[in-house]
XYZ file of C-alpha atoms in Angstrom:
264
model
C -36.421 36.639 48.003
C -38.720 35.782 45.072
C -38.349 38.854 43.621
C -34.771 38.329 43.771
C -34.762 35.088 41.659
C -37.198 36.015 39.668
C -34.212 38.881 38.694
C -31.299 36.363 38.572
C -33.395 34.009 36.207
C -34.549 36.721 33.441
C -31.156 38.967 33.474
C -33.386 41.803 31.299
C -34.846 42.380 34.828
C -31.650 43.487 36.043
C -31.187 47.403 35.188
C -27.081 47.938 34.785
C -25.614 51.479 35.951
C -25.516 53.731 32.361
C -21.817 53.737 30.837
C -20.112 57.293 31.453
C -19.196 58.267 28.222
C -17.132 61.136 29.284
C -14.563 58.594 31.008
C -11.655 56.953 28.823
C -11.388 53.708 28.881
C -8.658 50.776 28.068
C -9.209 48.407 24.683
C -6.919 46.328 23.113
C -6.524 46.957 19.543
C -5.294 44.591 16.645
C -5.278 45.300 12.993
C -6.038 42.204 10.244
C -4.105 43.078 6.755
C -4.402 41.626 3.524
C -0.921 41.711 1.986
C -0.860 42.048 -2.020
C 2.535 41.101 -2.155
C 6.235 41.925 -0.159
C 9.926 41.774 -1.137
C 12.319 39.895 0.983
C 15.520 42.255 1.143
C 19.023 41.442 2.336
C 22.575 42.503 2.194
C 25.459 39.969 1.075
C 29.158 40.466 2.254
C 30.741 43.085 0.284
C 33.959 40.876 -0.461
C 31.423 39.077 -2.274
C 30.455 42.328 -4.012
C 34.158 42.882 -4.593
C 34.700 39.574 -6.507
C 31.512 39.370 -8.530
C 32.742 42.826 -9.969
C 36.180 41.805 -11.007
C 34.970 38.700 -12.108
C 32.397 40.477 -14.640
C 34.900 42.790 -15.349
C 37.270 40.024 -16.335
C 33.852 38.651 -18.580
C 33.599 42.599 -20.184
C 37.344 41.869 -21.823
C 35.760 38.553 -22.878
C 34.948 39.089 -27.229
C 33.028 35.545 -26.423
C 30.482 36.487 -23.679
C 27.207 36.273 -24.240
C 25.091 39.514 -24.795
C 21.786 39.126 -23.467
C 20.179 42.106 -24.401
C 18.291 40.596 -27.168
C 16.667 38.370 -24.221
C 15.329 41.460 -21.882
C 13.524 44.794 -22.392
C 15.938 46.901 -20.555
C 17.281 49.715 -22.408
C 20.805 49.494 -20.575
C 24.201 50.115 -22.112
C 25.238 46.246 -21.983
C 23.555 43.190 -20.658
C 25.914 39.918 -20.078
C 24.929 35.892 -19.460
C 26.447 34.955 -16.105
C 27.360 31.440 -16.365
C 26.843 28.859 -12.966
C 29.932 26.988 -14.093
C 32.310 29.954 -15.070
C 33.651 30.445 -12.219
C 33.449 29.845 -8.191
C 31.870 33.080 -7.389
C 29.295 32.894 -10.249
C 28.313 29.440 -8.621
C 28.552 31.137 -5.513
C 25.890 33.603 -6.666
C 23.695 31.000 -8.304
C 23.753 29.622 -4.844
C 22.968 33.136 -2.967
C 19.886 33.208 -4.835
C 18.874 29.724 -4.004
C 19.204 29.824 -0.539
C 17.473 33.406 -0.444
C 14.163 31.892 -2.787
C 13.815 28.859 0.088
C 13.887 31.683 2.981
C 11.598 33.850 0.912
C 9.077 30.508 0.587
C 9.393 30.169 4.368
C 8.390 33.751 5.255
C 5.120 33.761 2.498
C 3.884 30.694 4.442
C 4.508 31.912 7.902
C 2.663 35.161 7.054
C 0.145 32.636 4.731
C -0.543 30.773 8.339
C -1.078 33.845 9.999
C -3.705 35.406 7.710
C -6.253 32.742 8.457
C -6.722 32.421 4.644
C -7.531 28.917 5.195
C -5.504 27.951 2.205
C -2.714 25.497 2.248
C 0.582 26.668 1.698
C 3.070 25.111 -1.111
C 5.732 23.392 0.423
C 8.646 24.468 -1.845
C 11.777 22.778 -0.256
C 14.232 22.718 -3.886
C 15.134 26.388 -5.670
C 16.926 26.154 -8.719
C 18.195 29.643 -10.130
C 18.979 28.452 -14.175
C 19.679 32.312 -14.736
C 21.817 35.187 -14.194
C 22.431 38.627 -16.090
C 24.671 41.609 -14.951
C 22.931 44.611 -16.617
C 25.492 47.859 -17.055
C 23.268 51.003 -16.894
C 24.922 54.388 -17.684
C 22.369 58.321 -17.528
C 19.721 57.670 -19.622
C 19.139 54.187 -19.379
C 16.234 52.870 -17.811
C 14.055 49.605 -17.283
C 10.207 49.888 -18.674
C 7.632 48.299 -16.659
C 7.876 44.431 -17.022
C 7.843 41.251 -14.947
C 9.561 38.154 -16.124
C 8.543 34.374 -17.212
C 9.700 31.349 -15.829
C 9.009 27.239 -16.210
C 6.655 26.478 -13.414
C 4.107 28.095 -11.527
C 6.359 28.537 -8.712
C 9.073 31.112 -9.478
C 10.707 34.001 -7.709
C 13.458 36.675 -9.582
C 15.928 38.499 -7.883
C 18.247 41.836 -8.223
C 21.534 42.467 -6.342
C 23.322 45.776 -6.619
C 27.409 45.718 -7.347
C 27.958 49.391 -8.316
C 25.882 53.139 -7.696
C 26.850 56.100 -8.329
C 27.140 58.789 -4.999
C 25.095 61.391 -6.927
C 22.322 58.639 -8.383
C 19.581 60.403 -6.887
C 19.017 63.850 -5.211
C 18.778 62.531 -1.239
C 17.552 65.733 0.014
C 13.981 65.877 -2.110
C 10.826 65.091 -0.350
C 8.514 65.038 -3.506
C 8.727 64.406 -6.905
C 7.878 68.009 -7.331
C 10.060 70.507 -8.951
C 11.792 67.896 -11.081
C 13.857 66.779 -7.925
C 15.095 64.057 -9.198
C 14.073 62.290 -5.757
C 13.252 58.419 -7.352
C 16.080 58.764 -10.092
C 17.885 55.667 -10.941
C 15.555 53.653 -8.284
C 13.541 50.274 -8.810
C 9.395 50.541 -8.405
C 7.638 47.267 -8.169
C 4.009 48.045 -8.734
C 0.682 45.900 -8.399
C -2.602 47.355 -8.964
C -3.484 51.187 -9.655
C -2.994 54.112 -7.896
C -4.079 57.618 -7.434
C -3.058 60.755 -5.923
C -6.319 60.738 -3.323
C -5.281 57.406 -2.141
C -3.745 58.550 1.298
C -6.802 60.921 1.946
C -9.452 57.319 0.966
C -7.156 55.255 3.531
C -6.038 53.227 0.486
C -3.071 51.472 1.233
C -0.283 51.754 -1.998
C -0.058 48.969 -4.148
C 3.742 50.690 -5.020
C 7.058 50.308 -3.508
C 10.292 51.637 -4.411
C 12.938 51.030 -3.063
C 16.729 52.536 -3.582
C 19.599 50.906 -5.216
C 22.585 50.265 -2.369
C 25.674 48.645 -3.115
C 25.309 44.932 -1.189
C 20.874 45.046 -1.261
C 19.721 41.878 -2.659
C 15.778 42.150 -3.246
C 13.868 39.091 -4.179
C 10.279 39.150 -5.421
C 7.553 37.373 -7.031
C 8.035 36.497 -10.797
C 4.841 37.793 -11.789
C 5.330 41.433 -9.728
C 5.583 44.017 -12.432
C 8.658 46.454 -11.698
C 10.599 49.391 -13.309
C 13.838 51.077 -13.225
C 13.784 54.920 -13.536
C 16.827 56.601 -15.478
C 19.310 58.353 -13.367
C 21.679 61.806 -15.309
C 24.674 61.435 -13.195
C 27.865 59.973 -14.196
C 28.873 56.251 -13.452
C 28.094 53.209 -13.471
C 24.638 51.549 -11.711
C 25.542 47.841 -11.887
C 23.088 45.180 -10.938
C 22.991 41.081 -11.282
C 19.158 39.667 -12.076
C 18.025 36.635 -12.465
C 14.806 33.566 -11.901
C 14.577 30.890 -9.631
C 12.472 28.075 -10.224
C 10.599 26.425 -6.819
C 10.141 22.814 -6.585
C 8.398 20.509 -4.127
C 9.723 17.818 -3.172
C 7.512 15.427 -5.382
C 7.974 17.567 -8.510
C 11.437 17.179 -7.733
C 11.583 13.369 -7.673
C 9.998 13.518 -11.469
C 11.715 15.955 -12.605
C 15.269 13.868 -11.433
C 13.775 10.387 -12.314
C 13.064 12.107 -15.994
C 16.663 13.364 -16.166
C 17.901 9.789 -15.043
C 15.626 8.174 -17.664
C 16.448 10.171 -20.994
C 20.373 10.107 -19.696
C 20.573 6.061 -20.001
């Protein structure tokens, strides 16, 4: 019985059976990420679509709109202001991208909470989009790589699509090989460098492009440097851009209580 205790006190004393290494055995298995950055993508109603196209149109005919080309790198055949107070569907939009900037804030921090970054998230509860552009892009036009300003630190941008061609891109390539035309007239947000070996390190892609569809709305960071890659079909790729500011709710109060001031 001694010897018993003896084993029971200093557990080293205790030889275990050997592990059978030829027998599978059951593990669970969780991954931990480090995100460099995501796009929040939607689709609006397309009787929405429908009216923010004949409303621009309408704007086109317009010999006072605003050209706002000489604001933007795109090399696109025309480039128009869209106005909040023009119209109820241009308010309508302004609103869109609002609402989609306060749902983009709430996914960051969920995924921000989940990281265990220990790093408090900013509690934007006020978007204010203070800018819209349609931008009319015919073969040959393109976007260069760019990412846009805003006022605060806080910002997000936006695209929506209103008009694609059928033929925009060839949707039977598999590479960029061969000239096939597989990424042509699509959007490529980009972050970081890349390199043809990156699959074969285990290097995740600091790219993604996504295709243009009539309806997509994509929202994404400011800062997130993006492109547009020319298309040779005919039509018409239409898109709507614009920037959202984010507010908290205290930067809000002085930002109001400054607009109340300097308006007495």
């Amino acid at each position: 019985m001694k010897n018993q205790l003896e084993d029971i006190e200093n557990p080293s004393n205790i030889k275990s059976k050997p592990f059978d290494t030829t027998q599978s055995f059951k593990a669970k298995i969780k991954t931990q990420s480090c995100i460099d950055f995501f796009i929040l993508e939607t689709e609006v109603p397309m009787d929405f679509v429908h009216d923010l196209n004949e409303e621009i149109d309408v704007l086109k005919t317009d010999e006072n709109r605003e050209d706002y080309s000489g604001k933007l790198v795109g090399q696109a055949t025309e480039q128009i202001s869209l106005q909040r107070n023009a119209n109820q569907t241009f308010a309508g939009l302004y609103g869109l991208a609002e609402s989609a900037s306060l749902q983009y804030c709430k996914t960051f921090n969920a995924m921000l909470n989940e990281s265990n970054s220990g790093m408090p998230a900013e509690e934007y509860t006020v978007a204010d989009c203070y800018e819209c552009w349609s931008v009319h892009s015919f073969a040959g036009d393109y976007n260069p790589i760019h990412d846009h300003g805003n006022r605060l630190e806080g910002a997000l941008s936006f695209v929506l699509y209103t008009k694609v061609p059928d033929e925009i891109r060839n949707k039977e390539a598999k590479s960029l090989h061969g000239a096939s035309g597989m990424l042509d007239g699509c959007i490529t947000f980009t972050n970081g460098s890349t390199s043809q070996k990156a699959f074969a390190q285990l290097r995740y892609p600091k790219i993604i492009t996504i295709v243009p569809q009539v309806a997509k709305l994509l929202v994404f960071p400011h800062w997130l440097n993006h492109m547009v890659y020319p298309f040779r079909c005919n039509g018409e790729r239409r898109s709507i851009s614009g920037n959202v500011t984010l507010l908290t709710e205290e930067i809000h109060r002085i930002l109001m209580s400054q607009s109340n001031n300097g308006s007495e």
